[in-house]
């Protein structure tokens, strides 16, 4: 396994394909205070959490450094693209995109 994704209820899905990732994102319409996000984590420790308002948090959950990068994206397609990059381990590309978005 190289990556897995959590739905809003915390259920883990090993290596979901794009269609399943979109299904998990659709669950955000039922998000609440206790279950506010979904996330995809790569085996490297990098994780992308997604919230209902298209807010995302990029962080390495296995390390206290570097600090998380927060951004709000314009579309769900942009979010799916970054989730797929995370799944493929393209961590530098994800970090670059989100760093630019968080500043602008």
GROMACS .gro file of C-alpha atoms in nm:
model
  104
    1UNK     CA    1   0.000   0.000   0.000
    2UNK     CA    2   0.135   0.341  -0.093
    3UNK     CA    3  -0.157   0.559   0.018
    4UNK     CA    4  -0.492   0.549   0.190
    5UNK     CA    5  -0.786   0.783   0.239
    6UNK     CA    6  -1.015   0.851   0.533
    7UNK     CA    7  -1.380   0.945   0.483
    8UNK     CA    8  -1.571   1.181   0.712
    9UNK     CA    9  -1.646   0.902   0.959
   10UNK     CA   10  -1.281   0.794   0.978
   11UNK     CA   11  -1.319   0.478   0.769
   12UNK     CA   12  -0.995   0.396   0.586
   13UNK     CA   13  -0.982   0.306   0.217
   14UNK     CA   14  -0.660   0.158   0.075
   15UNK     CA   15  -0.549   0.309  -0.255
   16UNK     CA   16  -0.886   0.443  -0.378
   17UNK     CA   17  -0.911   0.522  -0.748
   18UNK     CA   18  -1.026   0.861  -0.877
   19UNK     CA   19  -1.393   0.761  -0.880
   20UNK     CA   20  -1.378   0.649  -0.516
   21UNK     CA   21  -1.187   0.965  -0.419
   22UNK     CA   22  -1.469   1.172  -0.569
   23UNK     CA   23  -1.727   0.965  -0.378
   24UNK     CA   24  -1.538   1.027  -0.053
   25UNK     CA   25  -1.523   1.401  -0.130
   26UNK     CA   26  -1.900   1.401  -0.188
   27UNK     CA   27  -1.942   1.291   0.174
   28UNK     CA   28  -1.825   1.637   0.278
   29UNK     CA   29  -2.178   1.759   0.210
   30UNK     CA   30  -2.270   1.574   0.534
   31UNK     CA   31  -1.968   1.692   0.734
   32UNK     CA   32  -2.030   1.819   1.086
   33UNK     CA   33  -1.830   1.958   1.376
   34UNK     CA   34  -1.720   1.615   1.490
   35UNK     CA   35  -1.637   1.488   1.140
   36UNK     CA   36  -1.528   1.800   0.946
   37UNK     CA   37  -1.292   1.662   0.682
   38UNK     CA   38  -1.158   1.380   0.466
   39UNK     CA   39  -0.790   1.314   0.405
   40UNK     CA   40  -0.550   1.122   0.187
   41UNK     CA   41  -0.217   1.011   0.330
   42UNK     CA   42   0.082   0.889   0.133
   43UNK     CA   43   0.321   0.634   0.286
   44UNK     CA   44   0.584   0.910   0.305
   45UNK     CA   45   0.376   1.072   0.580
   46UNK     CA   46   0.243   1.358   0.367
   47UNK     CA   47  -0.129   1.415   0.407
   48UNK     CA   48  -0.385   1.637   0.234
   49UNK     CA   49  -0.697   1.710   0.439
   50UNK     CA   50  -1.001   1.857   0.266
   51UNK     CA   51  -1.289   2.049   0.424
   52UNK     CA   52  -1.637   2.131   0.282
   53UNK     CA   53  -1.546   2.490   0.187
   54UNK     CA   54  -1.256   2.370  -0.036
   55UNK     CA   55  -1.007   2.457   0.239
   56UNK     CA   56  -0.713   2.215   0.241
   57UNK     CA   57  -0.429   2.147   0.483
   58UNK     CA   58  -0.102   1.991   0.360
   59UNK     CA   59   0.124   1.848   0.627
   60UNK     CA   60   0.360   1.568   0.711
   61UNK     CA   61   0.177   1.383   0.987
   62UNK     CA   62   0.488   1.184   1.077
   63UNK     CA   63   0.703   1.490   1.142
   64UNK     CA   64   0.662   1.813   1.333
   65UNK     CA   65   0.844   1.997   1.053
   66UNK     CA   66   0.768   2.171   0.827
   67UNK     CA   67   0.463   2.367   0.933
   68UNK     CA   68   0.132   2.279   0.763
   69UNK     CA   69   0.036   2.473   0.452
   70UNK     CA   70  -0.327   2.589   0.438
   71UNK     CA   71  -0.505   2.707   0.125
   72UNK     CA   72  -0.852   2.741  -0.022
   73UNK     CA   73  -0.884   2.607  -0.374
   74UNK     CA   74  -1.117   2.729  -0.647
   75UNK     CA   75  -1.268   2.399  -0.757
   76UNK     CA   76  -1.326   2.037  -0.661
   77UNK     CA   77  -1.135   1.935  -0.976
   78UNK     CA   78  -0.830   2.122  -0.841
   79UNK     CA   79  -0.867   1.931  -0.515
   80UNK     CA   80  -0.902   1.595  -0.691
   81UNK     CA   81  -0.588   1.676  -0.892
   82UNK     CA   82  -0.390   1.744  -0.576
   83UNK     CA   83  -0.524   1.431  -0.407
   84UNK     CA   84  -0.412   1.225  -0.708
   85UNK     CA   85  -0.067   1.388  -0.699
   86UNK     CA   86  -0.045   1.307  -0.328
   87UNK     CA   87  -0.143   0.946  -0.402
   88UNK     CA   88   0.138   0.923  -0.660
   89UNK     CA   89   0.388   1.067  -0.413
   90UNK     CA   90   0.436   1.393  -0.606
   91UNK     CA   91   0.483   1.577  -0.279
   92UNK     CA   92   0.707   1.856  -0.408
   93UNK     CA   93   0.452   1.945  -0.678
   94UNK     CA   94   0.166   1.953  -0.424
   95UNK     CA   95   0.370   2.167  -0.186
   96UNK     CA   96   0.460   2.407  -0.467
   97UNK     CA   97   0.098   2.451  -0.581
   98UNK     CA   98  -0.034   2.500  -0.228
   99UNK     CA   99   0.242   2.737  -0.124
  100UNK     CA  100   0.157   2.960  -0.423
  101UNK     CA  101  -0.217   2.941  -0.343
  102UNK     CA  102  -0.173   3.015   0.026
  103UNK     CA  103   0.012   3.339  -0.056
  104UNK     CA  104  -0.227   3.455  -0.322
   0.00000   0.00000   0.00000
